[in-house]
Amino acid sequence: MSPACILKPLMMDFLDKLNPQQRKAVTAADGPILVVAGPGSGKTRVLTQRIAYLIASEGVRPWNILAVTFTNKAAKEMAERVKRLLPDQATDGIMLGTFHSICARILRREVEYLPLESNFVIFDSDDQERIVKSIIKEFNLNDKLYRAVSIHAAISRAKNELLGPEDYPINVYRDEVIKRVYVEYQKRLIASNAVDFDDLLVYTARLMEDNLTVRDKYAQKFRHVLVDEFQDTNLAQYALVKQLASHHKNIFCVGDPDQSVYAWRGADYRNLQKFEQDFPEAEVVLLEQNYRSHQNILDVATSVIDRARTPNRIKKKLFSDRGAGEKIFYHEAYNDYDEAAFVVDTIAQLVLSKQFEPGDCAVMYRANAMSRLLEEAFLQARLSYKLVGAQRFYGRREVKDVIAFMRLVHNPSDEAALGRVINVPPRGIGDKTLTTLYMVARQNEITPGAVLLDLARGAESPFYKSFTGRAALPLADFGGMFAKWRAAAPTSTIVELFDRIVRDINYKAFILDDETEESQERWENVEELKRLALEYSDRTLDDFLENIALVADQDTITDANAPTLLTLHAAKGLEFGAVFIVGLDDGIIPHSRSFDEPEQMEEERRLFYVGITRAKDKLYLLRALKRGGRGVTEDTEPSRFLEDLPAELLVGKTRTGRPTTTFSSTHSYYRTPTATESKYSVPPPSRSAPVAKPISNRFSSGDRVKHQSFGEGIVQESRIQDGDEIVVIEFKSVGLKRLATSLAKLEIIP
């Protein structure tokens, strides 16, 4: 009897627990399938049961299935659910993981086609920015005009669009500078035998596109390709899954364009539309039954998202069997301190009355900086809380130090790791010595790590005389330790190597030097990292370093029974009994950066929708009449999104006594279009914006300007388009922005 015949009865048991639409998706025939899954509609259940169905009912071998998602947490949950559905032996061999981890696996197997060695390392955000900074300095660029963060963001966007350094488009002088930095940045990555996160996707997508043998190998191997959170894919990810599904055409995508909130990192909800164009025969299944929230919460969410002006949007009617539930509570605080105090007091009451456990409550905000007052309020009330996405464990200095040492041992070409630890703890190797080290390496066409390893021989090294005696000695000493670690690595466990490095550099004494509570906590972080290393006793250093590099913010959420403080972006994919959304003031939600850019405004609307749909039982919406900014208290206006909420579903009053049935309707962006206007046309400017359209250029490249929200910036480009002047400005605060001068309030600074 075949394994499929044995498993089919088991399969039928859990199919009976699905609703009709879920079952339709899980049991769909071969071919392309698009599942548009509303929030809380059981998409993870559908994905995992689809995998189980393919194995148990269709006889698909586990190793012929590829399933990709975005976080390690989601991948782990999917894997555990599949194993609970089927016996262990039935699931062995499934390739299930994040986009980045799966690409890393493929690239290590196919490294012969890459300009890399198989032990390549993955540079994190700090490493990437450090390299860009060094290039900006080496090129003698103005680091105020060409900020490393902004330049790297442009490079990352190009990679997401599969544009290499040679393909980078040049429209203005700034583009030419970015291209030069991009070329050098990529050279240095390769010289360091390293990739950044974007490279993992780009290298894999290009490998599949350029090498038919490799593409056919994987496209034939993976009979079924399943993609989670499809609305969050960028162009490179979409190209990749399309290539991997090119042979069998069995691609199963689950997503919701209404929850696409990561455009800033390259995600493009329009990939769902591309999918329907590329696979016109695709079956589309809507999941509209919500298992998370009460109906009132869903109705408020629907009222917000249905005002979206997204072309060809697939509308969903979310419904729940959990009943109407309580109305949504709206609170208008006098200022941001009162707002934070209200949140903490309300959570305390909810817990005291035993309506919720502390961990069932979450406070969501638009930007990380807004956590400060909330944290202070929790501390003042002597209540614990947990913070998501702020200083992550893997972002702490001491943790990054030890990881960098291990990266360097694993890959001596890792220039970013070398730059971080060569003088940690201080050993007399200053910037001048480091500059000379890099210069000697480039002159001899080898890596700085190779120079250091050779300097371990002392005066016998041909490089020794390139340095002053004062500089050569500490370099040779460090090179000696480095060489010993390299020699010991092949026969050492990860923990043994960890202990040796920490002992040799006397890192404990360095950390505990001032004997403060903070230094003790830092040493505890080092010990916690060692505990993690113990979990890799039977795995390789490759595995250890790769998994650390690919960990996401949500993967670091603890199970502590305490309220969670997090941004709306970080909240995606989570759920809580009681949700508090603070900062519902125009300029915060939606963010002021979206005022002049309709696409960004639509994403702000989706972000608010995501926050609302995280709530299961209670939803609190809050704003403050006054907020402190730059040391000055400023009056605020209600969020324009509040205008879309059905009055009959809200309780609470404003501080002026005004009921929540009406909010100021001065925001022309969301006014109802007239019959003669296009449904998706950009509406006229707000009342406070200049009405007259310019017919000639008012601004020139190099002009210094000031924007009401973005502050000061320098005009990079100005052109007339559709009867309006479009300017590209580099702002100190937010980087490059493209604005229409008829909408943006720009003041020329003499």
PDB file of N, CA and C in Angstrom, residues 30 95 161 174 184 279 311 330 352 379 391 409 416 429 458 469 525 576 578 593 620 645 675 692 713 732 743:
ATOM      1  N   ASP A  30      -4.049  21.014  -9.570  1.00  0.00           N
ATOM      2  CA  ASP A  30      -2.759  21.567  -9.987  1.00  0.00           C
ATOM      3  C   ASP A  30      -2.956  22.825 -10.820  1.00  0.00           C
ATOM      4  N   MET A  95      11.505  21.652   1.667  1.00  0.00           N
ATOM      5  CA  MET A  95      12.319  22.864   1.766  1.00  0.00           C
ATOM      6  C   MET A  95      11.391  23.991   2.182  1.00  0.00           C
ATOM      7  N   GLU A 161      14.941  45.776  -7.562  1.00  0.00           N
ATOM      8  CA  GLU A 161      14.417  45.844  -8.927  1.00  0.00           C
ATOM      9  C   GLU A 161      15.337  45.132  -9.920  1.00  0.00           C
ATOM     10  N   ARG A 174      23.180  63.230  -8.978  1.00  0.00           N
ATOM     11  CA  ARG A 174      23.172  62.382  -7.795  1.00  0.00           C
ATOM     12  C   ARG A 174      23.187  60.897  -8.177  1.00  0.00           C
ATOM     13  N   GLU A 184      31.620  50.410  -6.330  1.00  0.00           N
ATOM     14  CA  GLU A 184      32.664  50.136  -5.339  1.00  0.00           C
ATOM     15  C   GLU A 184      32.133  49.277  -4.191  1.00  0.00           C
ATOM     16  N   PHE A 279      -0.233  34.531 -15.080  1.00  0.00           N
ATOM     17  CA  PHE A 279      -0.935  33.245 -14.993  1.00  0.00           C
ATOM     18  C   PHE A 279      -2.438  33.498 -15.146  1.00  0.00           C
ATOM     19  N   PRO A 311      -6.132  51.042  -7.575  1.00  0.00           N
ATOM     20  CA  PRO A 311      -6.731  50.511  -8.806  1.00  0.00           C
ATOM     21  C   PRO A 311      -6.871  48.993  -8.774  1.00  0.00           C
ATOM     22  N   TYR A 330     -12.942  55.321  21.683  1.00  0.00           N
ATOM     23  CA  TYR A 330     -12.117  56.433  21.203  1.00  0.00           C
ATOM     24  C   TYR A 330     -11.817  57.365  22.369  1.00  0.00           C
ATOM     25  N   LEU A 352      -6.504  43.900  36.250  1.00  0.00           N
ATOM     26  CA  LEU A 352      -7.038  43.791  37.612  1.00  0.00           C
ATOM     27  C   LEU A 352      -8.429  43.164  37.615  1.00  0.00           C
ATOM     28  N   LEU A 379       6.966  52.459  33.561  1.00  0.00           N
ATOM     29  CA  LEU A 379       7.934  52.447  34.655  1.00  0.00           C
ATOM     30  C   LEU A 379       7.403  53.183  35.879  1.00  0.00           C
ATOM     31  N   GLN A 391      16.093  48.023  20.578  1.00  0.00           N
ATOM     32  CA  GLN A 391      17.448  47.478  20.603  1.00  0.00           C
ATOM     33  C   GLN A 391      17.379  45.965  20.698  1.00  0.00           C
ATOM     34  N   VAL A 409      36.934  34.609  11.776  1.00  0.00           N
ATOM     35  CA  VAL A 409      37.608  33.302  11.778  1.00  0.00           C
ATOM     36  C   VAL A 409      37.046  32.435  10.656  1.00  0.00           C
ATOM     37  N   ALA A 416      34.264  43.902   6.923  1.00  0.00           N
ATOM     38  CA  ALA A 416      33.417  44.594   7.891  1.00  0.00           C
ATOM     39  C   ALA A 416      33.651  44.064   9.299  1.00  0.00           C
ATOM     40  N   ILE A 429      45.724  49.739  17.876  1.00  0.00           N
ATOM     41  CA  ILE A 429      45.608  49.772  16.416  1.00  0.00           C
ATOM     42  C   ILE A 429      44.641  50.891  16.052  1.00  0.00           C
ATOM     43  N   GLY A 458      55.586  37.679  12.239  1.00  0.00           N
ATOM     44  CA  GLY A 458      56.447  38.744  12.741  1.00  0.00           C
ATOM     45  C   GLY A 458      57.313  39.340  11.651  1.00  0.00           C
ATOM     46  N   GLY A 469      57.283  50.360  13.638  1.00  0.00           N
ATOM     47  CA  GLY A 469      57.432  49.360  14.692  1.00  0.00           C
ATOM     48  C   GLY A 469      56.306  49.414  15.698  1.00  0.00           C
ATOM     49  N   ASN A 525      24.602  39.178  28.308  1.00  0.00           N
ATOM     50  CA  ASN A 525      24.267  39.042  26.888  1.00  0.00           C
ATOM     51  C   ASN A 525      25.258  38.130  26.177  1.00  0.00           C
ATOM     52  N   PHE A 576      -3.715  40.245  19.349  1.00  0.00           N
ATOM     53  CA  PHE A 576      -3.780  40.500  20.782  1.00  0.00           C
ATOM     54  C   PHE A 576      -5.239  40.672  21.196  1.00  0.00           C
ATOM     55  N   ALA A 578      -6.485  42.842  23.463  1.00  0.00           N
ATOM     56  CA  ALA A 578      -6.797  44.269  23.523  1.00  0.00           C
ATOM     57  C   ALA A 578      -5.693  45.051  22.835  1.00  0.00           C
ATOM     58  N   ARG A 593       5.017  62.533   5.997  1.00  0.00           N
ATOM     59  CA  ARG A 593       5.770  62.287   4.755  1.00  0.00           C
ATOM     60  C   ARG A 593       4.864  61.834   3.613  1.00  0.00           C
ATOM     61  N   TYR A 620      -8.880  50.163  21.185  1.00  0.00           N
ATOM     62  CA  TYR A 620      -8.849  51.537  21.682  1.00  0.00           C
ATOM     63  C   TYR A 620      -8.088  52.403  20.677  1.00  0.00           C
ATOM     64  N   LEU A 645     -14.577  56.315  10.073  1.00  0.00           N
ATOM     65  CA  LEU A 645     -15.102  55.342  11.030  1.00  0.00           C
ATOM     66  C   LEU A 645     -16.598  55.515  11.225  1.00  0.00           C
ATOM     67  N   ALA A 675     -18.773  63.150 -10.292  1.00  0.00           N
ATOM     68  CA  ALA A 675     -19.054  62.201 -11.374  1.00  0.00           C
ATOM     69  C   ALA A 675     -18.119  62.375 -12.557  1.00  0.00           C
ATOM     70  N   ALA A 692      -2.557  77.965  -7.593  1.00  0.00           N
ATOM     71  CA  ALA A 692      -2.061  78.223  -8.942  1.00  0.00           C
ATOM     72  C   ALA A 692      -0.983  77.232  -9.327  1.00  0.00           C
ATOM     73  N   GLY A 713      16.406  71.030   2.958  1.00  0.00           N
ATOM     74  CA  GLY A 713      16.918  70.108   1.951  1.00  0.00           C
ATOM     75  C   GLY A 713      17.511  70.869   0.780  1.00  0.00           C
ATOM     76  N   LYS A 732      17.685  66.460   4.858  1.00  0.00           N
ATOM     77  CA  LYS A 732      18.552  65.941   5.912  1.00  0.00           C
ATOM     78  C   LYS A 732      17.832  64.885   6.740  1.00  0.00           C
ATOM     79  N   LEU A 743       1.522  71.138  -4.346  1.00  0.00           N
ATOM     80  CA  LEU A 743       1.032  70.506  -3.119  1.00  0.00           C
ATOM     81  C   LEU A 743       1.965  70.735  -1.941  1.00  0.00           C
TER      82      LEU A 743
END
